[in-house]
Amino acid sequence: MTICGFVGSYAEEYAKKYNYPFKSITNVLFDSAKHFATDISSKSTVSEILASLGKDAEIKDTLTDYVGTGSTITLNGVDYKVSVNGDINGDGIISTADYQSITKYFQKLNNLEGVYFCSADVNGDGVINTSDYLKIKYAFLSGSRDVK
């Protein structure tokens, strides 16, 4: 038996605790109109995403071993720019830099566009507002992978 689930989930903890094989799954959404790949959790590694997408996938333009905002996923010959929820600076994790970026956005010192806007709009309502700010702040302070 193999346990399948999201990395960092209870399913992964259970598999490790009871020595079951664990296979990560992904919830990546591909927007063919904008050519965005969204709904990727922070701290998702290149190997995890590739394993979940299959042999026809390729990931480029990563800054670290994590898939970050601004990276490119090529799937079936089509390029999609990656938006990782809460990862505004593109390193694949929610960190001080992301918290500072959204703070500067509210101070009108930073403009966010494209996948970077999408990554800061963590609740997906089309605007970056205090709800998004607070979710990124909480994820940064708690070390959480997910901002939703």
JSON list of N, CA, C and O in Angstrom, two decimals, residues 44-65:
[
{"chain": "A", "resi": 44, "resn": "SER", "atom": "N", "xyz": [7.24, 23.48, -2.23]},
{"chain": "A", "resi": 44, "resn": "SER", "atom": "CA", "xyz": [7.05, 22.35, -3.14]},
{"chain": "A", "resi": 44, "resn": "SER", "atom": "C", "xyz": [8.32, 22.22, -3.97]},
{"chain": "A", "resi": 44, "resn": "SER", "atom": "O", "xyz": [8.73, 23.17, -4.63]},
{"chain": "A", "resi": 45, "resn": "THR", "atom": "N", "xyz": [8.95, 21.06, -3.92]},
{"chain": "A", "resi": 45, "resn": "THR", "atom": "CA", "xyz": [10.21, 20.89, -4.64]},
{"chain": "A", "resi": 45, "resn": "THR", "atom": "C", "xyz": [9.98, 20.59, -6.11]},
{"chain": "A", "resi": 45, "resn": "THR", "atom": "O", "xyz": [8.90, 20.13, -6.51]},
{"chain": "A", "resi": 46, "resn": "VAL", "atom": "N", "xyz": [11.01, 20.83, -6.88]},
{"chain": "A", "resi": 46, "resn": "VAL", "atom": "CA", "xyz": [10.96, 20.55, -8.32]},
{"chain": "A", "resi": 46, "resn": "VAL", "atom": "C", "xyz": [10.64, 19.08, -8.54]},
{"chain": "A", "resi": 46, "resn": "VAL", "atom": "O", "xyz": [9.77, 18.73, -9.34]},
{"chain": "A", "resi": 47, "resn": "SER", "atom": "N", "xyz": [11.30, 18.19, -7.79]},
{"chain": "A", "resi": 47, "resn": "SER", "atom": "CA", "xyz": [11.08, 16.75, -7.98]},
{"chain": "A", "resi": 47, "resn": "SER", "atom": "C", "xyz": [9.65, 16.34, -7.61]},
{"chain": "A", "resi": 47, "resn": "SER", "atom": "O", "xyz": [9.05, 15.49, -8.27]},
{"chain": "A", "resi": 48, "resn": "GLU", "atom": "N", "xyz": [9.07, 16.94, -6.57]},
{"chain": "A", "resi": 48, "resn": "GLU", "atom": "CA", "xyz": [7.68, 16.63, -6.19]},
{"chain": "A", "resi": 48, "resn": "GLU", "atom": "C", "xyz": [6.70, 17.02, -7.29]},
{"chain": "A", "resi": 48, "resn": "GLU", "atom": "O", "xyz": [5.81, 16.25, -7.65]},
{"chain": "A", "resi": 49, "resn": "ILE", "atom": "N", "xyz": [6.87, 18.23, -7.82]},
{"chain": "A", "resi": 49, "resn": "ILE", "atom": "CA", "xyz": [5.95, 18.70, -8.85]},
{"chain": "A", "resi": 49, "resn": "ILE", "atom": "C", "xyz": [6.13, 17.87, -10.13]},
{"chain": "A", "resi": 49, "resn": "ILE", "atom": "O", "xyz": [5.14, 17.45, -10.75]},
{"chain": "A", "resi": 50, "resn": "LEU", "atom": "N", "xyz": [7.38, 17.60, -10.50]},
{"chain": "A", "resi": 50, "resn": "LEU", "atom": "CA", "xyz": [7.61, 16.79, -11.70]},
{"chain": "A", "resi": 50, "resn": "LEU", "atom": "C", "xyz": [7.01, 15.39, -11.55]},
{"chain": "A", "resi": 50, "resn": "LEU", "atom": "O", "xyz": [6.40, 14.87, -12.48]},
{"chain": "A", "resi": 51, "resn": "ALA", "atom": "N", "xyz": [7.17, 14.79, -10.37]},
{"chain": "A", "resi": 51, "resn": "ALA", "atom": "CA", "xyz": [6.63, 13.44, -10.14]},
{"chain": "A", "resi": 51, "resn": "ALA", "atom": "C", "xyz": [5.10, 13.45, -10.26]},
{"chain": "A", "resi": 51, "resn": "ALA", "atom": "O", "xyz": [4.51, 12.49, -10.76]},
{"chain": "A", "resi": 52, "resn": "SER", "atom": "N", "xyz": [4.49, 14.52, -9.82]},
{"chain": "A", "resi": 52, "resn": "SER", "atom": "CA", "xyz": [3.02, 14.57, -9.86]},
{"chain": "A", "resi": 52, "resn": "SER", "atom": "C", "xyz": [2.48, 14.91, -11.25]},
{"chain": "A", "resi": 52, "resn": "SER", "atom": "O", "xyz": [1.35, 14.57, -11.56]},
{"chain": "A", "resi": 53, "resn": "LEU", "atom": "N", "xyz": [3.29, 15.57, -12.08]},
{"chain": "A", "resi": 53, "resn": "LEU", "atom": "CA", "xyz": [2.82, 15.97, -13.40]},
{"chain": "A", "resi": 53, "resn": "LEU", "atom": "C", "xyz": [3.12, 14.96, -14.49]},
{"chain": "A", "resi": 53, "resn": "LEU", "atom": "O", "xyz": [2.50, 14.99, -15.55]},
{"chain": "A", "resi": 54, "resn": "GLY", "atom": "N", "xyz": [4.09, 14.08, -14.25]},
{"chain": "A", "resi": 54, "resn": "GLY", "atom": "CA", "xyz": [4.40, 13.05, -15.23]},
{"chain": "A", "resi": 54, "resn": "GLY", "atom": "C", "xyz": [5.60, 13.37, -16.10]},
{"chain": "A", "resi": 54, "resn": "GLY", "atom": "O", "xyz": [6.21, 14.43, -16.00]},
{"chain": "A", "resi": 55, "resn": "LYS", "atom": "N", "xyz": [5.90, 12.44, -16.98]},
{"chain": "A", "resi": 55, "resn": "LYS", "atom": "CA", "xyz": [7.14, 12.49, -17.75]},
{"chain": "A", "resi": 55, "resn": "LYS", "atom": "C", "xyz": [7.18, 13.59, -18.80]},
{"chain": "A", "resi": 55, "resn": "LYS", "atom": "O", "xyz": [8.25, 13.93, -19.29]},
{"chain": "A", "resi": 56, "resn": "ASP", "atom": "N", "xyz": [6.05, 14.15, -19.17]},
{"chain": "A", "resi": 56, "resn": "ASP", "atom": "CA", "xyz": [6.02, 15.19, -20.20]},
{"chain": "A", "resi": 56, "resn": "ASP", "atom": "C", "xyz": [6.24, 16.59, -19.64]},
{"chain": "A", "resi": 56, "resn": "ASP", "atom": "O", "xyz": [6.18, 17.57, -20.39]},
{"chain": "A", "resi": 57, "resn": "ALA", "atom": "N", "xyz": [6.49, 16.71, -18.35]},
{"chain": "A", "resi": 57, "resn": "ALA", "atom": "CA", "xyz": [6.65, 18.01, -17.71]},
{"chain": "A", "resi": 57, "resn": "ALA", "atom": "C", "xyz": [8.12, 18.38, -17.55]},
{"chain": "A", "resi": 57, "resn": "ALA", "atom": "O", "xyz": [8.98, 17.52, -17.40]},
{"chain": "A", "resi": 58, "resn": "GLU", "atom": "N", "xyz": [8.37, 19.68, -17.59]},
{"chain": "A", "resi": 58, "resn": "GLU", "atom": "CA", "xyz": [9.72, 20.21, -17.35]},
{"chain": "A", "resi": 58, "resn": "GLU", "atom": "C", "xyz": [9.57, 21.50, -16.54]},
{"chain": "A", "resi": 58, "resn": "GLU", "atom": "O", "xyz": [8.59, 22.25, -16.73]},
{"chain": "A", "resi": 59, "resn": "ILE", "atom": "N", "xyz": [10.51, 21.75, -15.62]},
{"chain": "A", "resi": 59, "resn": "ILE", "atom": "CA", "xyz": [10.47, 22.98, -14.82]},
{"chain": "A", "resi": 59, "resn": "ILE", "atom": "C", "xyz": [11.78, 23.73, -15.02]},
{"chain": "A", "resi": 59, "resn": "ILE", "atom": "O", "xyz": [12.86, 23.15, -14.89]},
{"chain": "A", "resi": 60, "resn": "LYS", "atom": "N", "xyz": [11.65, 25.02, -15.34]},
{"chain": "A", "resi": 60, "resn": "LYS", "atom": "CA", "xyz": [12.82, 25.87, -15.59]},
{"chain": "A", "resi": 60, "resn": "LYS", "atom": "C", "xyz": [12.75, 27.13, -14.74]},
{"chain": "A", "resi": 60, "resn": "LYS", "atom": "O", "xyz": [11.70, 27.46, -14.20]},
{"chain": "A", "resi": 61, "resn": "ASP", "atom": "N", "xyz": [13.87, 27.81, -14.68]},
{"chain": "A", "resi": 61, "resn": "ASP", "atom": "CA", "xyz": [13.95, 29.15, -14.07]},
{"chain": "A", "resi": 61, "resn": "ASP", "atom": "C", "xyz": [13.70, 29.14, -12.56]},
{"chain": "A", "resi": 61, "resn": "ASP", "atom": "O", "xyz": [13.14, 30.10, -12.03]},
{"chain": "A", "resi": 62, "resn": "THR", "atom": "N", "xyz": [14.12, 28.09, -11.87]},
{"chain": "A", "resi": 62, "resn": "THR", "atom": "CA", "xyz": [13.97, 28.06, -10.41]},
{"chain": "A", "resi": 62, "resn": "THR", "atom": "C", "xyz": [15.20, 28.70, -9.76]},
{"chain": "A", "resi": 62, "resn": "THR", "atom": "O", "xyz": [16.30, 28.57, -10.26]},
{"chain": "A", "resi": 63, "resn": "LEU", "atom": "N", "xyz": [14.97, 29.39, -8.66]},
{"chain": "A", "resi": 63, "resn": "LEU", "atom": "CA", "xyz": [16.07, 30.02, -7.92]},
{"chain": "A", "resi": 63, "resn": "LEU", "atom": "C", "xyz": [16.68, 29.07, -6.90]},
{"chain": "A", "resi": 63, "resn": "LEU", "atom": "O", "xyz": [17.81, 29.25, -6.49]},
{"chain": "A", "resi": 64, "resn": "THR", "atom": "N", "xyz": [15.89, 28.07, -6.47]},
{"chain": "A", "resi": 64, "resn": "THR", "atom": "CA", "xyz": [16.34, 27.12, -5.45]},
{"chain": "A", "resi": 64, "resn": "THR", "atom": "C", "xyz": [15.82, 25.74, -5.85]},
{"chain": "A", "resi": 64, "resn": "THR", "atom": "O", "xyz": [15.36, 25.55, -6.97]},
{"chain": "A", "resi": 65, "resn": "ASP", "atom": "N", "xyz": [15.88, 24.77, -4.93]},
{"chain": "A", "resi": 65, "resn": "ASP", "atom": "CA", "xyz": [15.31, 23.44, -5.19]},
{"chain": "A", "resi": 65, "resn": "ASP", "atom": "C", "xyz": [13.78, 23.47, -5.14]},
{"chain": "A", "resi": 65, "resn": "ASP", "atom": "O", "xyz": [13.13, 22.50, -5.48]}
]
